[in-house]
Amino acid sequence: MRASKALLAVPLALALAACGGGSDGGPNGDGGRKAAGKPVRGATVTVADSGLGSILVDGQGRTLYAFTKDKDTSGSCGTECIAVWPALTGSSPATAGRGVEADLLSGERQPGGAVHVAYGDWPLYYYVGDAAAGDVNGQGLDGEWFAVSPDGRLVRTAP
Protein backbone atom coordinates (compact mmCIF):
# COMPACT_ATOMS: atom_id res chain seq x y z
CA MET A 1 0.00 0.00 0.00
CA ARG A 2 2.81 2.41 0.87
CA ALA A 3 4.52 1.70 -2.45
CA SER A 4 1.39 2.51 -4.47
CA LYS A 5 0.90 5.80 -2.58
CA ALA A 6 4.54 6.68 -3.18
CA LEU A 7 4.17 5.98 -6.90
CA LEU A 8 1.14 8.26 -7.10
CA ALA A 9 3.00 11.02 -5.28
CA VAL A 10 5.95 11.04 -7.72
CA PRO A 11 4.18 12.80 -10.65
CA LEU A 12 2.77 15.42 -8.28
CA ALA A 13 6.16 16.06 -6.70
CA LEU A 14 7.78 16.32 -10.12
CA ALA A 15 5.11 18.74 -11.32
CA LEU A 16 5.52 21.00 -8.33
CA ALA A 17 9.31 20.97 -8.55
CA ALA A 18 9.46 21.40 -12.31
CA CYS A 19 7.20 24.43 -12.57
CA GLY A 20 8.85 26.91 -10.25
CA GLY A 21 9.54 30.42 -11.49
CA GLY A 22 12.84 31.32 -13.15
CA SER A 23 14.44 34.74 -13.34
CA ASP A 24 14.10 35.30 -17.09
CA GLY A 25 10.57 34.21 -17.86
CA GLY A 26 11.11 30.46 -18.17
CA PRO A 27 10.35 28.19 -15.23
CA ASN A 28 13.94 26.97 -15.29
CA GLY A 29 15.67 30.25 -15.97
CA ASP A 30 16.09 29.25 -19.64
CA GLY A 31 13.57 31.57 -21.27
CA GLY A 32 11.07 28.74 -21.77
CA ARG A 33 9.76 27.32 -25.07
CA LYS A 34 11.55 24.04 -25.52
CA ALA A 35 10.42 21.52 -28.10
CA ALA A 36 8.63 18.62 -26.44
CA GLY A 37 10.08 15.48 -27.90
CA LYS A 38 8.88 13.79 -31.04
CA PRO A 39 5.86 15.46 -32.66
CA VAL A 40 2.86 13.41 -33.66
CA ARG A 41 1.81 13.61 -37.28
CA GLY A 42 -1.40 15.56 -37.79
CA ALA A 43 -2.43 16.13 -34.16
CA THR A 44 -6.19 16.38 -33.61
CA VAL A 45 -7.93 18.39 -30.90
CA THR A 46 -11.49 17.40 -30.05
CA VAL A 47 -13.98 17.77 -27.19
CA ALA A 48 -14.96 15.15 -24.62
CA ASP A 49 -17.28 15.12 -21.64
CA SER A 50 -15.57 14.67 -18.28
CA GLY A 51 -16.15 15.23 -14.59
CA LEU A 52 -15.07 18.80 -15.33
CA GLY A 53 -17.66 19.25 -18.07
CA SER A 54 -16.74 19.54 -21.76
CA ILE A 55 -12.95 19.81 -22.19
CA LEU A 56 -10.35 19.63 -24.94
CA VAL A 57 -8.67 16.29 -25.55
CA ASP A 58 -6.42 14.87 -28.23
CA GLY A 59 -7.50 12.32 -30.84
CA GLN A 60 -7.00 9.49 -28.31
CA GLY A 61 -9.09 11.17 -25.61
CA ARG A 62 -6.17 12.35 -23.46
CA THR A 63 -6.86 15.56 -21.53
CA LEU A 64 -5.14 18.74 -22.71
CA TYR A 65 -4.10 21.40 -20.21
CA ALA A 66 -3.05 25.06 -20.21
CA PHE A 67 -0.38 26.67 -18.04
CA THR A 68 -1.43 29.98 -16.50
CA LYS A 69 2.09 31.42 -16.89
CA ASP A 70 1.82 31.15 -20.70
CA LYS A 71 0.86 34.35 -22.49
CA ASP A 72 -0.66 34.97 -25.93
CA THR A 73 -0.02 31.47 -27.37
CA SER A 74 3.64 31.55 -26.28
CA GLY A 75 4.72 28.64 -24.09
CA SER A 76 6.84 29.28 -21.01
CA CYS A 77 7.30 25.69 -19.84
CA GLY A 78 11.07 25.00 -19.88
CA THR A 79 13.06 21.77 -20.08
CA GLU A 80 12.29 20.34 -16.62
CA CYS A 81 8.66 21.45 -16.81
CA ILE A 82 8.17 19.90 -20.26
CA ALA A 83 9.33 16.54 -18.82
CA VAL A 84 6.20 16.54 -16.64
CA TRP A 85 3.93 18.57 -18.93
CA PRO A 86 4.74 17.51 -22.52
CA ALA A 87 3.49 19.91 -25.16
CA LEU A 88 0.91 18.84 -27.74
CA THR A 89 2.97 19.09 -30.90
CA GLY A 90 2.56 17.98 -34.45
CA SER A 91 4.49 18.05 -37.68
CA SER A 92 1.83 20.42 -39.01
CA PRO A 93 -0.96 22.54 -37.48
CA ALA A 94 -3.62 20.57 -35.61
CA THR A 95 -6.93 19.43 -37.03
CA ALA A 96 -10.18 20.56 -35.37
CA GLY A 97 -12.26 17.59 -34.24
CA ARG A 98 -15.85 17.41 -32.99
CA GLY A 99 -16.84 20.44 -30.90
CA VAL A 100 -13.64 22.40 -31.52
CA GLU A 101 -13.74 25.91 -32.97
CA ALA A 102 -11.21 25.70 -35.82
CA ASP A 103 -10.53 29.45 -35.71
CA LEU A 104 -9.25 29.09 -32.12
CA LEU A 105 -6.59 26.52 -33.16
CA SER A 106 -3.12 27.81 -33.92
CA GLY A 107 0.45 26.68 -33.54
CA GLU A 108 3.93 28.02 -32.97
CA ARG A 109 6.81 26.38 -34.81
CA GLN A 110 9.49 25.20 -32.39
CA PRO A 111 13.20 24.58 -32.91
CA GLY A 112 13.43 21.31 -34.80
CA GLY A 113 10.25 21.99 -36.78
CA ALA A 114 7.51 20.74 -34.44
CA VAL A 115 4.39 22.88 -34.11
CA HIS A 116 3.26 23.49 -30.49
CA VAL A 117 -0.53 23.51 -30.72
CA ALA A 118 -2.45 26.34 -29.03
CA TYR A 119 -6.17 26.93 -28.54
CA GLY A 120 -7.29 30.50 -28.08
CA ASP A 121 -4.51 32.08 -26.03
CA TRP A 122 -3.32 28.79 -24.54
CA PRO A 123 -0.54 26.45 -25.71
CA LEU A 124 -1.71 22.91 -24.94
CA TYR A 125 0.04 20.28 -22.81
CA TYR A 126 -0.43 16.76 -21.48
CA TYR A 127 0.25 15.68 -17.88
CA VAL A 128 2.45 12.62 -17.33
CA GLY A 129 0.29 11.62 -14.35
CA ASP A 130 -2.67 10.95 -16.67
CA ALA A 131 -2.38 7.26 -17.48
CA ALA A 132 -5.46 6.82 -19.67
CA ALA A 133 -7.98 8.68 -21.78
CA GLY A 134 -10.35 10.62 -19.54
CA ASP A 135 -7.89 11.09 -16.66
CA VAL A 136 -7.77 14.64 -15.27
CA ASN A 137 -5.06 14.19 -12.63
CA GLY A 138 -3.30 17.40 -13.68
CA GLN A 139 -6.36 19.56 -13.07
CA GLY A 140 -5.53 22.48 -10.76
CA LEU A 141 -2.02 21.30 -9.93
CA ASP A 142 0.06 24.01 -8.30
CA GLY A 143 -2.86 26.36 -9.01
CA GLU A 144 -1.39 26.84 -12.51
CA TRP A 145 -2.54 23.93 -14.70
CA PHE A 146 -6.11 23.63 -15.94
CA ALA A 147 -8.11 21.80 -18.57
CA VAL A 148 -9.45 23.98 -21.39
CA SER A 149 -13.11 24.31 -22.38
CA PRO A 150 -14.31 24.38 -26.02
CA ASP A 151 -14.70 28.18 -25.80
CA GLY A 152 -10.98 28.54 -24.98
CA ARG A 153 -11.40 29.35 -21.29
CA LEU A 154 -9.68 27.56 -18.45
CA VAL A 155 -11.80 25.13 -16.46
CA ARG A 156 -11.06 26.02 -12.86
CA THR A 157 -13.38 23.55 -11.13
CA ALA A 158 -12.07 20.58 -9.14
CA PRO A 159 -12.45 17.09 -10.62
PDB file of N, CA and C in Angstrom, residues 7-53:
ATOM      1  N   LEU A   7       4.172   5.871  -5.448  1.00  0.00           N
ATOM      2  CA  LEU A   7       4.174   5.983  -6.904  1.00  0.00           C
ATOM      3  C   LEU A   7       3.221   7.064  -7.384  1.00  0.00           C
ATOM      4  N   LEU A   8       2.086   7.212  -6.724  1.00  0.00           N
ATOM      5  CA  LEU A   8       1.142   8.264  -7.100  1.00  0.00           C
ATOM      6  C   LEU A   8       1.670   9.642  -6.744  1.00  0.00           C
ATOM      7  N   ALA A   9       2.480   9.732  -5.714  1.00  0.00           N
ATOM      8  CA  ALA A   9       3.001  11.020  -5.284  1.00  0.00           C
ATOM      9  C   ALA A   9       4.118  11.528  -6.189  1.00  0.00           C
ATOM     10  N   VAL A  10       4.815  10.638  -6.887  1.00  0.00           N
ATOM     11  CA  VAL A  10       5.948  11.037  -7.718  1.00  0.00           C
ATOM     12  C   VAL A  10       5.553  12.041  -8.794  1.00  0.00           C
ATOM     13  N   PRO A  11       4.510  11.786  -9.627  1.00  0.00           N
ATOM     14  CA  PRO A  11       4.180  12.796 -10.647  1.00  0.00           C
ATOM     15  C   PRO A  11       3.823  14.150 -10.049  1.00  0.00           C
ATOM     16  N   LEU A  12       3.128  14.162  -8.916  1.00  0.00           N
ATOM     17  CA  LEU A  12       2.769  15.420  -8.280  1.00  0.00           C
ATOM     18  C   LEU A  12       4.014  16.156  -7.808  1.00  0.00           C
ATOM     19  N   ALA A  13       4.928  15.439  -7.170  1.00  0.00           N
ATOM     20  CA  ALA A  13       6.157  16.065  -6.695  1.00  0.00           C
ATOM     21  C   ALA A  13       6.975  16.614  -7.860  1.00  0.00           C
ATOM     22  N   LEU A  14       7.053  15.852  -8.938  1.00  0.00           N
ATOM     23  CA  LEU A  14       7.776  16.322 -10.124  1.00  0.00           C
ATOM     24  C   LEU A  14       7.133  17.573 -10.692  1.00  0.00           C
ATOM     25  N   ALA A  15       5.818  17.591 -10.759  1.00  0.00           N
ATOM     26  CA  ALA A  15       5.109  18.740 -11.325  1.00  0.00           C
ATOM     27  C   ALA A  15       5.377  19.989 -10.494  1.00  0.00           C
ATOM     28  N   LEU A  16       5.315  19.854  -9.194  1.00  0.00           N
ATOM     29  CA  LEU A  16       5.519  21.003  -8.331  1.00  0.00           C
ATOM     30  C   LEU A  16       6.954  21.496  -8.409  1.00  0.00           C
ATOM     31  N   ALA A  17       7.905  20.586  -8.465  1.00  0.00           N
ATOM     32  CA  ALA A  17       9.309  20.967  -8.545  1.00  0.00           C
ATOM     33  C   ALA A  17       9.663  21.550  -9.905  1.00  0.00           C
ATOM     34  N   ALA A  18       9.076  21.014 -10.955  1.00  0.00           N
ATOM     35  CA  ALA A  18       9.457  21.405 -12.308  1.00  0.00           C
ATOM     36  C   ALA A  18       8.878  22.733 -12.739  1.00  0.00           C
ATOM     37  N   CYS A  19       7.892  23.249 -12.072  1.00  0.00           N
ATOM     38  CA  CYS A  19       7.201  24.431 -12.572  1.00  0.00           C
ATOM     39  C   CYS A  19       7.419  25.668 -11.725  1.00  0.00           C
ATOM     40  N   GLY A  20       8.535  25.721 -11.025  1.00  0.00           N
ATOM     41  CA  GLY A  20       8.847  26.910 -10.254  1.00  0.00           C
ATOM     42  C   GLY A  20       9.262  28.044 -11.162  1.00  0.00           C
ATOM     43  N   GLY A  21       9.228  29.256 -10.667  1.00  0.00           N
ATOM     44  CA  GLY A  21       9.543  30.417 -11.494  1.00  0.00           C
ATOM     45  C   GLY A  21      11.034  30.618 -11.660  1.00  0.00           C
ATOM     46  N   GLY A  22      11.465  30.984 -12.854  1.00  0.00           N
ATOM     47  CA  GLY A  22      12.842  31.321 -13.154  1.00  0.00           C
ATOM     48  C   GLY A  22      12.981  32.827 -13.263  1.00  0.00           C
ATOM     49  N   SER A  23      14.219  33.307 -13.338  1.00  0.00           N
ATOM     50  CA  SER A  23      14.444  34.738 -13.336  1.00  0.00           C
ATOM     51  C   SER A  23      14.227  35.399 -14.681  1.00  0.00           C
ATOM     52  N   ASP A  24      14.239  34.648 -15.798  1.00  0.00           N
ATOM     53  CA  ASP A  24      14.102  35.295 -17.094  1.00  0.00           C
ATOM     54  C   ASP A  24      12.874  34.849 -17.865  1.00  0.00           C
ATOM     55  N   GLY A  25      11.815  34.519 -17.183  1.00  0.00           N
ATOM     56  CA  GLY A  25      10.565  34.211 -17.856  1.00  0.00           C
ATOM     57  C   GLY A  25      10.298  32.736 -17.995  1.00  0.00           C
ATOM     58  N   GLY A  26      11.309  31.909 -18.071  1.00  0.00           N
ATOM     59  CA  GLY A  26      11.114  30.465 -18.169  1.00  0.00           C
ATOM     60  C   GLY A  26      11.135  29.869 -16.786  1.00  0.00           C
ATOM     61  N   PRO A  27      10.405  28.771 -16.555  1.00  0.00           N
ATOM     62  CA  PRO A  27      10.345  28.187 -15.227  1.00  0.00           C
ATOM     63  C   PRO A  27      11.699  27.695 -14.742  1.00  0.00           C
ATOM     64  N   ASN A  28      12.632  27.491 -15.661  1.00  0.00           N
ATOM     65  CA  ASN A  28      13.935  26.970 -15.286  1.00  0.00           C
ATOM     66  C   ASN A  28      15.042  27.977 -15.544  1.00  0.00           C
ATOM     67  N   GLY A  29      14.679  29.239 -15.706  1.00  0.00           N
ATOM     68  CA  GLY A  29      15.675  30.248 -15.971  1.00  0.00           C
ATOM     69  C   GLY A  29      16.243  30.141 -17.379  1.00  0.00           C
ATOM     70  N   ASP A  30      15.558  29.462 -18.291  1.00  0.00           N
ATOM     71  CA  ASP A  30      16.085  29.253 -19.642  1.00  0.00           C
ATOM     72  C   ASP A  30      15.277  29.968 -20.708  1.00  0.00           C
ATOM     73  N   GLY A  31      14.368  30.847 -20.299  1.00  0.00           N
ATOM     74  CA  GLY A  31      13.566  31.574 -21.267  1.00  0.00           C
ATOM     75  C   GLY A  31      12.382  30.788 -21.782  1.00  0.00           C
ATOM     76  N   GLY A  32      12.229  29.543 -21.377  1.00  0.00           N
ATOM     77  CA  GLY A  32      11.068  28.736 -21.773  1.00  0.00           C
ATOM     78  C   GLY A  32      11.130  28.249 -23.200  1.00  0.00           C
ATOM     79  N   ARG A  33       9.991  27.771 -23.713  1.00  0.00           N
ATOM     80  CA  ARG A  33       9.757  27.322 -25.074  1.00  0.00           C
ATOM     81  C   ARG A  33      10.782  26.312 -25.563  1.00  0.00           C
ATOM     82  N   LYS A  34      10.733  25.145 -25.039  1.00  0.00           N
ATOM     83  CA  LYS A  34      11.546  24.041 -25.520  1.00  0.00           C
ATOM     84  C   LYS A  34      10.654  23.094 -26.297  1.00  0.00           C
ATOM     85  N   ALA A  35      11.181  22.510 -27.349  1.00  0.00           N
ATOM     86  CA  ALA A  35      10.418  21.516 -28.099  1.00  0.00           C
ATOM     87  C   ALA A  35      10.169  20.323 -27.202  1.00  0.00           C
ATOM     88  N   ALA A  36       9.053  19.673 -27.362  1.00  0.00           N
ATOM     89  CA  ALA A  36       8.631  18.618 -26.442  1.00  0.00           C
ATOM     90  C   ALA A  36       8.733  17.245 -27.066  1.00  0.00           C
ATOM     91  N   GLY A  37       9.913  16.825 -27.394  1.00  0.00           N
ATOM     92  CA  GLY A  37      10.076  15.480 -27.900  1.00  0.00           C
ATOM     93  C   GLY A  37       9.576  15.332 -29.323  1.00  0.00           C
ATOM     94  N   LYS A  38       9.274  14.116 -29.684  1.00  0.00           N
ATOM     95  CA  LYS A  38       8.880  13.788 -31.045  1.00  0.00           C
ATOM     96  C   LYS A  38       7.440  14.210 -31.329  1.00  0.00           C
ATOM     97  N   PRO A  39       7.230  15.033 -32.357  1.00  0.00           N
ATOM     98  CA  PRO A  39       5.863  15.464 -32.660  1.00  0.00           C
ATOM     99  C   PRO A  39       5.048  14.329 -33.262  1.00  0.00           C
ATOM    100  N   VAL A  40       3.757  14.369 -33.032  1.00  0.00           N
ATOM    101  CA  VAL A  40       2.861  13.411 -33.662  1.00  0.00           C
ATOM    102  C   VAL A  40       2.454  13.983 -35.008  1.00  0.00           C
ATOM    103  N   ARG A  41       2.213  13.138 -35.955  1.00  0.00           N
ATOM    104  CA  ARG A  41       1.808  13.606 -37.281  1.00  0.00           C
ATOM    105  C   ARG A  41       0.330  13.965 -37.241  1.00  0.00           C
ATOM    106  N   GLY A  42      -0.004  15.155 -37.692  1.00  0.00           N
ATOM    107  CA  GLY A  42      -1.397  15.561 -37.789  1.00  0.00           C
ATOM    108  C   GLY A  42      -2.174  15.460 -36.496  1.00  0.00           C
ATOM    109  N   ALA A  43      -1.729  16.145 -35.441  1.00  0.00           N
ATOM    110  CA  ALA A  43      -2.434  16.128 -34.159  1.00  0.00           C
ATOM    111  C   ALA A  43      -3.874  16.604 -34.341  1.00  0.00           C
ATOM    112  N   THR A  44      -4.782  15.996 -33.588  1.00  0.00           N
ATOM    113  CA  THR A  44      -6.187  16.379 -33.609  1.00  0.00           C
ATOM    114  C   THR A  44      -6.604  16.827 -32.216  1.00  0.00           C
ATOM    115  N   VAL A  45      -7.350  17.919 -32.158  1.00  0.00           N
ATOM    116  CA  VAL A  45      -7.933  18.388 -30.901  1.00  0.00           C
ATOM    117  C   VAL A  45      -9.435  18.232 -31.042  1.00  0.00           C
ATOM    118  N   THR A  46     -10.047  17.627 -30.038  1.00  0.00           N
ATOM    119  CA  THR A  46     -11.488  17.401 -30.050  1.00  0.00           C
ATOM    120  C   THR A  46     -12.048  17.702 -28.661  1.00  0.00           C
ATOM    121  N   VAL A  47     -13.326  17.500 -28.472  1.00  0.00           N
ATOM    122  CA  VAL A  47     -13.983  17.770 -27.190  1.00  0.00           C
ATOM    123  C   VAL A  47     -14.531  16.471 -26.624  1.00  0.00           C
ATOM    124  N   ALA A  48     -14.398  16.314 -25.313  1.00  0.00           N
ATOM    125  CA  ALA A  48     -14.958  15.155 -24.621  1.00  0.00           C
ATOM    126  C   ALA A  48     -15.658  15.628 -23.352  1.00  0.00           C
ATOM    127  N   ASP A  49     -16.630  14.857 -22.918  1.00  0.00           N
ATOM    128  CA  ASP A  49     -17.285  15.118 -21.641  1.00  0.00           C
ATOM    129  C   ASP A  49     -16.466  14.476 -20.534  1.00  0.00           C
ATOM    130  N   SER A  50     -16.336  15.176 -19.418  1.00  0.00           N
ATOM    131  CA  SER A  50     -15.570  14.673 -18.281  1.00  0.00           C
ATOM    132  C   SER A  50     -16.248  15.120 -16.999  1.00  0.00           C
ATOM    133  N   GLY A  51     -15.662  14.761 -15.867  1.00  0.00           N
ATOM    134  CA  GLY A  51     -16.153  15.226 -14.586  1.00  0.00           C
ATOM    135  C   GLY A  51     -16.012  16.734 -14.434  1.00  0.00           C
ATOM    136  N   LEU A  52     -15.256  17.350 -15.341  1.00  0.00           N
ATOM    137  CA  LEU A  52     -15.071  18.799 -15.333  1.00  0.00           C
ATOM    138  C   LEU A  52     -16.027  19.497 -16.279  1.00  0.00           C
ATOM    139  N   GLY A  53     -16.820  18.718 -17.011  1.00  0.00           N
ATOM    140  CA  GLY A  53     -17.665  19.254 -18.075  1.00  0.00           C
ATOM    141  C   GLY A  53     -17.017  18.961 -19.410  1.00  0.00           C
TER     142      GLY A  53
END
